[in-house]
Amino acid sequence: VERMFRAMVAERFPDHDVLAEELGASGARGASHRWVFDPLDGTTNFAHGVPIFCASLALEIDGEAAVAAVYDPNRRELFTAEAGVGSWLNGQGLKASTNASVIESMLVTGFPYNVHQLADEFLKVFGNVLKHARGVRRLGSAAIDICWVAAGRMDGFWEASLKPWDTRAAALILEEAG
């Protein structure tokens, strides 16, 4: 899918760059327009038949996210955003939670791939957060996690060692949701 996407961008927008999970920034020329793409965020879930995964796409112009889309095919949910305009879920406006109290908040997190190497450090942070939150969930897709915060389903998100293709689109969706 990433190779097909790169070919489509090269054909339609030959002066644009692509940054994506599998091939990184290969062929990048320092263009003003860059597509940030993850065709499958939540790969481990997908490989194990867990229906929490998505595709994530953002267009940056001069280093700033301009438009974004995250599609969850299992729930048929399309999260979108346009910088300075707003964010939507299947066309309906999004509004993030306004819950200001961590103890009343439902939080979501993820584990970095090297969690085994940093288990003690990660468990210390996780334990401290767990003591102060109403609940903590681990879904397995950073983009979905962030979009669920944008939709008010979760009140906050944290995860270490993420890459731009994991977060760029969802971050704009969340920012535009307040």
JSON list of N, CA and C in Angstrom, two decimals, residues 36-66:
[
{"chain": "A", "resi": 36, "resn": "VAL", "atom": "N", "xyz": [2.66, 12.63, 5.07]},
{"chain": "A", "resi": 36, "resn": "VAL", "atom": "CA", "xyz": [3.10, 11.78, 6.17]},
{"chain": "A", "resi": 36, "resn": "VAL", "atom": "C", "xyz": [2.06, 10.67, 6.29]},
{"chain": "A", "resi": 37, "resn": "PHE", "atom": "N", "xyz": [2.49, 9.43, 6.10]},
{"chain": "A", "resi": 37, "resn": "PHE", "atom": "CA", "xyz": [1.56, 8.33, 5.84]},
{"chain": "A", "resi": 37, "resn": "PHE", "atom": "C", "xyz": [1.93, 7.08, 6.63]},
{"chain": "A", "resi": 38, "resn": "ASP", "atom": "N", "xyz": [0.94, 6.47, 7.24]},
{"chain": "A", "resi": 38, "resn": "ASP", "atom": "CA", "xyz": [1.09, 5.14, 7.81]},
{"chain": "A", "resi": 38, "resn": "ASP", "atom": "C", "xyz": [-0.09, 4.31, 7.30]},
{"chain": "A", "resi": 39, "resn": "PRO", "atom": "N", "xyz": [0.17, 3.39, 6.38]},
{"chain": "A", "resi": 39, "resn": "PRO", "atom": "CA", "xyz": [-0.93, 2.61, 5.82]},
{"chain": "A", "resi": 39, "resn": "PRO", "atom": "C", "xyz": [-1.57, 1.65, 6.81]},
{"chain": "A", "resi": 40, "resn": "LEU", "atom": "N", "xyz": [-0.84, 1.31, 7.90]},
{"chain": "A", "resi": 40, "resn": "LEU", "atom": "CA", "xyz": [-1.39, 0.39, 8.88]},
{"chain": "A", "resi": 40, "resn": "LEU", "atom": "C", "xyz": [-0.81, 0.71, 10.26]},
{"chain": "A", "resi": 41, "resn": "ASP", "atom": "N", "xyz": [-1.51, 1.57, 10.99]},
{"chain": "A", "resi": 41, "resn": "ASP", "atom": "CA", "xyz": [-1.12, 1.87, 12.37]},
{"chain": "A", "resi": 41, "resn": "ASP", "atom": "C", "xyz": [-1.88, 0.89, 13.26]},
{"chain": "A", "resi": 42, "resn": "GLY", "atom": "N", "xyz": [-1.13, 0.11, 14.01]},
{"chain": "A", "resi": 42, "resn": "GLY", "atom": "CA", "xyz": [-1.72, -0.97, 14.80]},
{"chain": "A", "resi": 42, "resn": "GLY", "atom": "C", "xyz": [-1.43, -2.32, 14.15]},
{"chain": "A", "resi": 43, "resn": "THR", "atom": "N", "xyz": [-0.23, -2.44, 13.59]},
{"chain": "A", "resi": 43, "resn": "THR", "atom": "CA", "xyz": [0.16, -3.64, 12.86]},
{"chain": "A", "resi": 43, "resn": "THR", "atom": "C", "xyz": [0.04, -4.90, 13.70]},
{"chain": "A", "resi": 44, "resn": "THR", "atom": "N", "xyz": [0.48, -4.85, 14.95]},
{"chain": "A", "resi": 44, "resn": "THR", "atom": "CA", "xyz": [0.41, -6.04, 15.81]},
{"chain": "A", "resi": 44, "resn": "THR", "atom": "C", "xyz": [-1.04, -6.45, 16.03]},
{"chain": "A", "resi": 45, "resn": "ASN", "atom": "N", "xyz": [-1.92, -5.48, 16.25]},
{"chain": "A", "resi": 45, "resn": "ASN", "atom": "CA", "xyz": [-3.35, -5.80, 16.38]},
{"chain": "A", "resi": 45, "resn": "ASN", "atom": "C", "xyz": [-3.85, -6.48, 15.10]},
{"chain": "A", "resi": 46, "resn": "PHE", "atom": "N", "xyz": [-3.55, -5.88, 13.96]},
{"chain": "A", "resi": 46, "resn": "PHE", "atom": "CA", "xyz": [-3.99, -6.43, 12.67]},
{"chain": "A", "resi": 46, "resn": "PHE", "atom": "C", "xyz": [-3.51, -7.87, 12.50]},
{"chain": "A", "resi": 47, "resn": "ALA", "atom": "N", "xyz": [-2.23, -8.10, 12.79]},
{"chain": "A", "resi": 47, "resn": "ALA", "atom": "CA", "xyz": [-1.64, -9.43, 12.61]},
{"chain": "A", "resi": 47, "resn": "ALA", "atom": "C", "xyz": [-2.28, -10.48, 13.52]},
{"chain": "A", "resi": 48, "resn": "HIS", "atom": "N", "xyz": [-2.82, -10.03, 14.65]},
{"chain": "A", "resi": 48, "resn": "HIS", "atom": "CA", "xyz": [-3.45, -10.96, 15.60]},
{"chain": "A", "resi": 48, "resn": "HIS", "atom": "C", "xyz": [-4.98, -10.96, 15.53]},
{"chain": "A", "resi": 49, "resn": "GLY", "atom": "N", "xyz": [-5.54, -10.25, 14.55]},
{"chain": "A", "resi": 49, "resn": "GLY", "atom": "CA", "xyz": [-6.99, -10.24, 14.39]},
{"chain": "A", "resi": 49, "resn": "GLY", "atom": "C", "xyz": [-7.72, -9.35, 15.37]},
{"chain": "A", "resi": 50, "resn": "VAL", "atom": "N", "xyz": [-7.00, -8.42, 16.02]},
{"chain": "A", "resi": 50, "resn": "VAL", "atom": "CA", "xyz": [-7.63, -7.47, 16.94]},
{"chain": "A", "resi": 50, "resn": "VAL", "atom": "C", "xyz": [-8.09, -6.28, 16.10]},
{"chain": "A", "resi": 51, "resn": "PRO", "atom": "N", "xyz": [-9.37, -5.97, 16.08]},
{"chain": "A", "resi": 51, "resn": "PRO", "atom": "CA", "xyz": [-9.90, -4.95, 15.17]},
{"chain": "A", "resi": 51, "resn": "PRO", "atom": "C", "xyz": [-9.71, -3.50, 15.64]},
{"chain": "A", "resi": 52, "resn": "ILE", "atom": "N", "xyz": [-8.49, -3.17, 16.01]},
{"chain": "A", "resi": 52, "resn": "ILE", "atom": "CA", "xyz": [-8.16, -1.78, 16.34]},
{"chain": "A", "resi": 52, "resn": "ILE", "atom": "C", "xyz": [-6.89, -1.43, 15.58]},
{"chain": "A", "resi": 53, "resn": "PHE", "atom": "N", "xyz": [-7.09, -0.90, 14.37]},
{"chain": "A", "resi": 53, "resn": "PHE", "atom": "CA", "xyz": [-6.00, -0.44, 13.51]},
{"chain": "A", "resi": 53, "resn": "PHE", "atom": "C", "xyz": [-6.59, 0.55, 12.53]},
{"chain": "A", "resi": 54, "resn": "CYS", "atom": "N", "xyz": [-5.73, 1.29, 11.85]},
{"chain": "A", "resi": 54, "resn": "CYS", "atom": "CA", "xyz": [-6.22, 2.33, 10.94]},
{"chain": "A", "resi": 54, "resn": "CYS", "atom": "C", "xyz": [-5.16, 2.69, 9.92]},
{"chain": "A", "resi": 55, "resn": "ALA", "atom": "N", "xyz": [-5.54, 3.54, 8.99]},
{"chain": "A", "resi": 55, "resn": "ALA", "atom": "CA", "xyz": [-4.62, 4.19, 8.07]},
{"chain": "A", "resi": 55, "resn": "ALA", "atom": "C", "xyz": [-4.60, 5.67, 8.44]},
{"chain": "A", "resi": 56, "resn": "SER", "atom": "N", "xyz": [-3.43, 6.27, 8.33]},
{"chain": "A", "resi": 56, "resn": "SER", "atom": "CA", "xyz": [-3.25, 7.64, 8.79]},
{"chain": "A", "resi": 56, "resn": "SER", "atom": "C", "xyz": [-2.49, 8.44, 7.73]},
{"chain": "A", "resi": 57, "resn": "LEU", "atom": "N", "xyz": [-2.99, 9.65, 7.42]},
{"chain": "A", "resi": 57, "resn": "LEU", "atom": "CA", "xyz": [-2.39, 10.47, 6.37]},
{"chain": "A", "resi": 57, "resn": "LEU", "atom": "C", "xyz": [-2.50, 11.95, 6.74]},
{"chain": "A", "resi": 58, "resn": "ALA", "atom": "N", "xyz": [-1.40, 12.66, 6.58]},
{"chain": "A", "resi": 58, "resn": "ALA", "atom": "CA", "xyz": [-1.41, 14.11, 6.77]},
{"chain": "A", "resi": 58, "resn": "ALA", "atom": "C", "xyz": [-0.62, 14.75, 5.63]},
{"chain": "A", "resi": 59, "resn": "LEU", "atom": "N", "xyz": [-1.01, 15.95, 5.26]},
{"chain": "A", "resi": 59, "resn": "LEU", "atom": "CA", "xyz": [-0.24, 16.76, 4.31]},
{"chain": "A", "resi": 59, "resn": "LEU", "atom": "C", "xyz": [0.33, 17.94, 5.07]},
{"chain": "A", "resi": 60, "resn": "GLU", "atom": "N", "xyz": [1.65, 18.04, 5.04]},
{"chain": "A", "resi": 60, "resn": "GLU", "atom": "CA", "xyz": [2.34, 19.19, 5.63]},
{"chain": "A", "resi": 60, "resn": "GLU", "atom": "C", "xyz": [2.69, 20.17, 4.52]},
{"chain": "A", "resi": 61, "resn": "ILE", "atom": "N", "xyz": [2.54, 21.44, 4.82]},
{"chain": "A", "resi": 61, "resn": "ILE", "atom": "CA", "xyz": [2.98, 22.50, 3.92]},
{"chain": "A", "resi": 61, "resn": "ILE", "atom": "C", "xyz": [3.94, 23.37, 4.72]},
{"chain": "A", "resi": 62, "resn": "ASP", "atom": "N", "xyz": [5.17, 23.45, 4.24]},
{"chain": "A", "resi": 62, "resn": "ASP", "atom": "CA", "xyz": [6.23, 24.17, 4.94]},
{"chain": "A", "resi": 62, "resn": "ASP", "atom": "C", "xyz": [6.36, 23.73, 6.40]},
{"chain": "A", "resi": 63, "resn": "GLY", "atom": "N", "xyz": [6.27, 22.43, 6.62]},
{"chain": "A", "resi": 63, "resn": "GLY", "atom": "CA", "xyz": [6.48, 21.85, 7.95]},
{"chain": "A", "resi": 63, "resn": "GLY", "atom": "C", "xyz": [5.28, 21.88, 8.88]},
{"chain": "A", "resi": 64, "resn": "GLU", "atom": "N", "xyz": [4.16, 22.44, 8.45]},
{"chain": "A", "resi": 64, "resn": "GLU", "atom": "CA", "xyz": [2.96, 22.51, 9.28]},
{"chain": "A", "resi": 64, "resn": "GLU", "atom": "C", "xyz": [1.88, 21.62, 8.69]},
{"chain": "A", "resi": 65, "resn": "ALA", "atom": "N", "xyz": [1.23, 20.84, 9.54]},
{"chain": "A", "resi": 65, "resn": "ALA", "atom": "CA", "xyz": [0.13, 19.99, 9.07]},
{"chain": "A", "resi": 65, "resn": "ALA", "atom": "C", "xyz": [-1.02, 20.88, 8.58]},
{"chain": "A", "resi": 66, "resn": "ALA", "atom": "N", "xyz": [-1.48, 20.61, 7.36]},
{"chain": "A", "resi": 66, "resn": "ALA", "atom": "CA", "xyz": [-2.56, 21.41, 6.77]},
{"chain": "A", "resi": 66, "resn": "ALA", "atom": "C", "xyz": [-3.88, 20.65, 6.74]}
]
